[in-house]
């Protein structure tokens, strides 16, 4: 028995509509018997194969005489024929324009072989000429469409592949010029796009701002919904006008995700939620989250919130983001996996707040037994009963994997005291007044704190706006997994004249949190730097040393310590590590420390020129005349020339400004600065460091474009690697030294975790 090949099956599928019964039978029998007769020997089949690449409705737009000629054109010559015929029509249009302008009513047929333009057919001038011109332009457009359809890419790529490609395009909006430019490339692609439902579903999935909805935009929504077929719809709007809501109600059974920012009213949103939305999985209704918005825009924006349906009307709902005051028993369900609650200041929410809103919230959360992610942002209601632990019961969330709370410390403490979740839950807490939470919750009881083996502190000034306070971060890890991320704004109780007092307050909190545990063996610290940008006066070293000592004393079992680049001097931190554990004790801090990393914060540019040096060394001898910038530059130029002269002698003097970056003299000075503290640790019984990681800046030439400076650096920097030189100078104190290069302005930490 002969089994047909794929090509034979294709022939059987496509030939019946192209040839007669006898011709079809002949071709199929020859293909099955293995004959090699070319299908192009059949004129009807040749026409059919050509029409595969030119859609039927495009070919049908051709004029009758053009279509007759088109049938005799080979498939490979279609584009050439289209260009030739379009050029003839353009010539005819020019001739018709000339006839209309010169009142000539007859053009010899010898000028053009196109029919239908003889003088007898143009008796009614100029109207007849104008009609003919428009007719020829229409024929040119049809030829252009056929030309595009016959392009090589359209004859090579299957339509199914084009549809798959188009299904991954996500237009930015409905604009044909910006978002929907694909519709303007060619008629063939436009035809394929209209047959790609996923493309139109992607169009609808974009966030649409609908504070005003024109008839044209509403019609575009209608077209997109029509051509999206039966695809699931993910919708996102800012405001939902009633006309669009009425249109969406017809497709409510396809909506799987709905996000609406309440803006001018909620009538349209209420209308859509009242319709049956059986497959809705994600619902997000964002209210105004600031009282100032309501105050300043009360005349133009909605003061109401949507009416949430009962959970029975949303059987597929798995994720919800709503105002906390509207998250009640009626919308809570054991099928919810993600709950995101936010605060709302609209008058409707304020009026609907019950006396015991926290109790209502707690009872609603207790129903969400399948909850995996819970997020609350500035929405935890105050409850004296809850703070005094007189509120009965707790919400048990056995499947909770992530908890994100952004509120004041009192609200966060109240919530945590009434939630029961697994020890593996990852917590992200953002509070406003320090790492220590007020009663009733003790943060030290968290598994992420009690079992932490790696802790990271970040005290860098994360303040993107002058009106916002800095934010400091504490991360706690258990077996390589971060279980706690806690962020806090600058301490409000730091009212002393000491601008760095907040360091002491945070370190005090850290000591209270981790002082009773001995599990933390790895610590990363970023940003404790007692010199802020623009300040030339350093902070008293004694106070800095005391603060680092207090911080390190909280972690007695450290084996790994990493200090970030934006921190105090590395030698000062080593001095803190050599301090005794307590007054009168002989053992030093962190006696089990075996790995230490830090950044060598030396100016890595050469020649090194600093304005501070100008004021200190040459200030008295400088002339007071002239512009300050010119004087400054003259001093810098003289300084560079002097340093070049010193460099030419290949001798590094005692003046540090003449040292090459990480050269012999500077490396010796750095080792001499840190070696005494390492020796002091060894004398107190601490073991030698197994690994010392040092980060260094990339060496660069600064304040000079003279190639001699760069050549000098390349020629006179020591050939021996910096690692080897440091290892030799620290022999007996460190087993292994590793040097890592970092960018000139990079903020890096060489962590061991």
JSON list of N, CA and C in Angstrom, two decimals, residues 6 45 64 96 113 142 163 322 330 344 360 362-363 371 427 460 488 632 680 682 719 736:
[
{"chain": "A", "resi": 6, "resn": "UNK", "atom": "N", "xyz": [3.78, 14.24, 2.27]},
{"chain": "A", "resi": 6, "resn": "UNK", "atom": "CA", "xyz": [3.20, 15.52, 2.69]},
{"chain": "A", "resi": 6, "resn": "UNK", "atom": "C", "xyz": [2.87, 16.37, 1.47]},
{"chain": "A", "resi": 45, "resn": "UNK", "atom": "N", "xyz": [-2.96, 25.39, -12.86]},
{"chain": "A", "resi": 45, "resn": "UNK", "atom": "CA", "xyz": [-2.22, 25.20, -11.62]},
{"chain": "A", "resi": 45, "resn": "UNK", "atom": "C", "xyz": [-1.19, 26.31, -11.43]},
{"chain": "A", "resi": 64, "resn": "UNK", "atom": "N", "xyz": [-10.50, 45.13, -14.87]},
{"chain": "A", "resi": 64, "resn": "UNK", "atom": "CA", "xyz": [-10.75, 43.93, -15.66]},
{"chain": "A", "resi": 64, "resn": "UNK", "atom": "C", "xyz": [-9.64, 43.67, -16.66]},
{"chain": "A", "resi": 96, "resn": "UNK", "atom": "N", "xyz": [-3.54, 63.27, -18.95]},
{"chain": "A", "resi": 96, "resn": "UNK", "atom": "CA", "xyz": [-4.88, 63.78, -18.65]},
{"chain": "A", "resi": 96, "resn": "UNK", "atom": "C", "xyz": [-4.82, 65.15, -18.00]},
{"chain": "A", "resi": 113, "resn": "UNK", "atom": "N", "xyz": [-0.88, 52.20, -24.81]},
{"chain": "A", "resi": 113, "resn": "UNK", "atom": "CA", "xyz": [-1.66, 51.03, -25.19]},
{"chain": "A", "resi": 113, "resn": "UNK", "atom": "C", "xyz": [-2.75, 50.72, -24.17]},
{"chain": "A", "resi": 142, "resn": "UNK", "atom": "N", "xyz": [-4.31, 49.54, -6.44]},
{"chain": "A", "resi": 142, "resn": "UNK", "atom": "CA", "xyz": [-4.52, 48.10, -6.52]},
{"chain": "A", "resi": 142, "resn": "UNK", "atom": "C", "xyz": [-3.25, 47.38, -6.97]},
{"chain": "A", "resi": 163, "resn": "UNK", "atom": "N", "xyz": [1.74, 35.36, 11.05]},
{"chain": "A", "resi": 163, "resn": "UNK", "atom": "CA", "xyz": [0.75, 35.53, 12.11]},
{"chain": "A", "resi": 163, "resn": "UNK", "atom": "C", "xyz": [1.38, 35.28, 13.48]},
{"chain": "A", "resi": 322, "resn": "UNK", "atom": "N", "xyz": [-7.42, 46.38, 45.71]},
{"chain": "A", "resi": 322, "resn": "UNK", "atom": "CA", "xyz": [-8.51, 47.32, 45.97]},
{"chain": "A", "resi": 322, "resn": "UNK", "atom": "C", "xyz": [-8.16, 48.15, 47.20]},
{"chain": "A", "resi": 330, "resn": "UNK", "atom": "N", "xyz": [-17.39, 39.83, 51.90]},
{"chain": "A", "resi": 330, "resn": "UNK", "atom": "CA", "xyz": [-18.13, 39.49, 50.68]},
{"chain": "A", "resi": 330, "resn": "UNK", "atom": "C", "xyz": [-17.21, 39.26, 49.50]},
{"chain": "A", "resi": 344, "resn": "UNK", "atom": "N", "xyz": [-7.10, 54.71, 50.81]},
{"chain": "A", "resi": 344, "resn": "UNK", "atom": "CA", "xyz": [-7.93, 55.56, 49.96]},
{"chain": "A", "resi": 344, "resn": "UNK", "atom": "C", "xyz": [-8.45, 56.71, 50.81]},
{"chain": "A", "resi": 360, "resn": "UNK", "atom": "N", "xyz": [-12.57, 44.03, 60.86]},
{"chain": "A", "resi": 360, "resn": "UNK", "atom": "CA", "xyz": [-13.15, 43.61, 59.58]},
{"chain": "A", "resi": 360, "resn": "UNK", "atom": "C", "xyz": [-12.05, 43.14, 58.63]},
{"chain": "A", "resi": 362, "resn": "UNK", "atom": "N", "xyz": [-9.13, 41.90, 59.45]},
{"chain": "A", "resi": 362, "resn": "UNK", "atom": "CA", "xyz": [-8.58, 40.65, 59.94]},
{"chain": "A", "resi": 362, "resn": "UNK", "atom": "C", "xyz": [-9.49, 39.47, 59.62]},
{"chain": "A", "resi": 363, "resn": "UNK", "atom": "N", "xyz": [-10.79, 39.67, 59.75]},
{"chain": "A", "resi": 363, "resn": "UNK", "atom": "CA", "xyz": [-11.73, 38.58, 59.44]},
{"chain": "A", "resi": 363, "resn": "UNK", "atom": "C", "xyz": [-11.74, 38.27, 57.94]},
{"chain": "A", "resi": 371, "resn": "UNK", "atom": "N", "xyz": [-3.92, 32.16, 50.42]},
{"chain": "A", "resi": 371, "resn": "UNK", "atom": "CA", "xyz": [-3.17, 33.36, 50.07]},
{"chain": "A", "resi": 371, "resn": "UNK", "atom": "C", "xyz": [-1.67, 33.06, 50.02]},
{"chain": "A", "resi": 427, "resn": "UNK", "atom": "N", "xyz": [9.49, 38.47, 54.14]},
{"chain": "A", "resi": 427, "resn": "UNK", "atom": "CA", "xyz": [8.87, 39.71, 54.60]},
{"chain": "A", "resi": 427, "resn": "UNK", "atom": "C", "xyz": [9.61, 40.91, 54.05]},
{"chain": "A", "resi": 460, "resn": "UNK", "atom": "N", "xyz": [23.45, 54.01, 52.79]},
{"chain": "A", "resi": 460, "resn": "UNK", "atom": "CA", "xyz": [23.67, 55.03, 51.78]},
{"chain": "A", "resi": 460, "resn": "UNK", "atom": "C", "xyz": [22.47, 55.97, 51.70]},
{"chain": "A", "resi": 488, "resn": "UNK", "atom": "N", "xyz": [13.78, 51.84, 56.50]},
{"chain": "A", "resi": 488, "resn": "UNK", "atom": "CA", "xyz": [13.36, 52.85, 57.47]},
{"chain": "A", "resi": 488, "resn": "UNK", "atom": "C", "xyz": [13.86, 54.21, 57.03]},
{"chain": "A", "resi": 632, "resn": "UNK", "atom": "N", "xyz": [43.57, 79.45, 39.95]},
{"chain": "A", "resi": 632, "resn": "UNK", "atom": "CA", "xyz": [43.50, 78.04, 40.30]},
{"chain": "A", "resi": 632, "resn": "UNK", "atom": "C", "xyz": [44.12, 77.18, 39.21]},
{"chain": "A", "resi": 680, "resn": "UNK", "atom": "N", "xyz": [47.69, 43.21, 66.32]},
{"chain": "A", "resi": 680, "resn": "UNK", "atom": "CA", "xyz": [47.02, 43.31, 67.61]},
{"chain": "A", "resi": 680, "resn": "UNK", "atom": "C", "xyz": [45.96, 42.23, 67.76]},
{"chain": "A", "resi": 682, "resn": "UNK", "atom": "N", "xyz": [46.04, 39.28, 66.32]},
{"chain": "A", "resi": 682, "resn": "UNK", "atom": "CA", "xyz": [46.74, 38.01, 66.53]},
{"chain": "A", "resi": 682, "resn": "UNK", "atom": "C", "xyz": [47.24, 37.89, 67.96]},
{"chain": "A", "resi": 719, "resn": "UNK", "atom": "N", "xyz": [55.95, 46.20, 37.98]},
{"chain": "A", "resi": 719, "resn": "UNK", "atom": "CA", "xyz": [55.58, 45.03, 37.18]},
{"chain": "A", "resi": 719, "resn": "UNK", "atom": "C", "xyz": [54.98, 43.93, 38.04]},
{"chain": "A", "resi": 736, "resn": "UNK", "atom": "N", "xyz": [45.80, 34.74, 52.33]},
{"chain": "A", "resi": 736, "resn": "UNK", "atom": "CA", "xyz": [45.58, 34.97, 50.89]},
{"chain": "A", "resi": 736, "resn": "UNK", "atom": "C", "xyz": [45.05, 36.38, 50.70]}
]
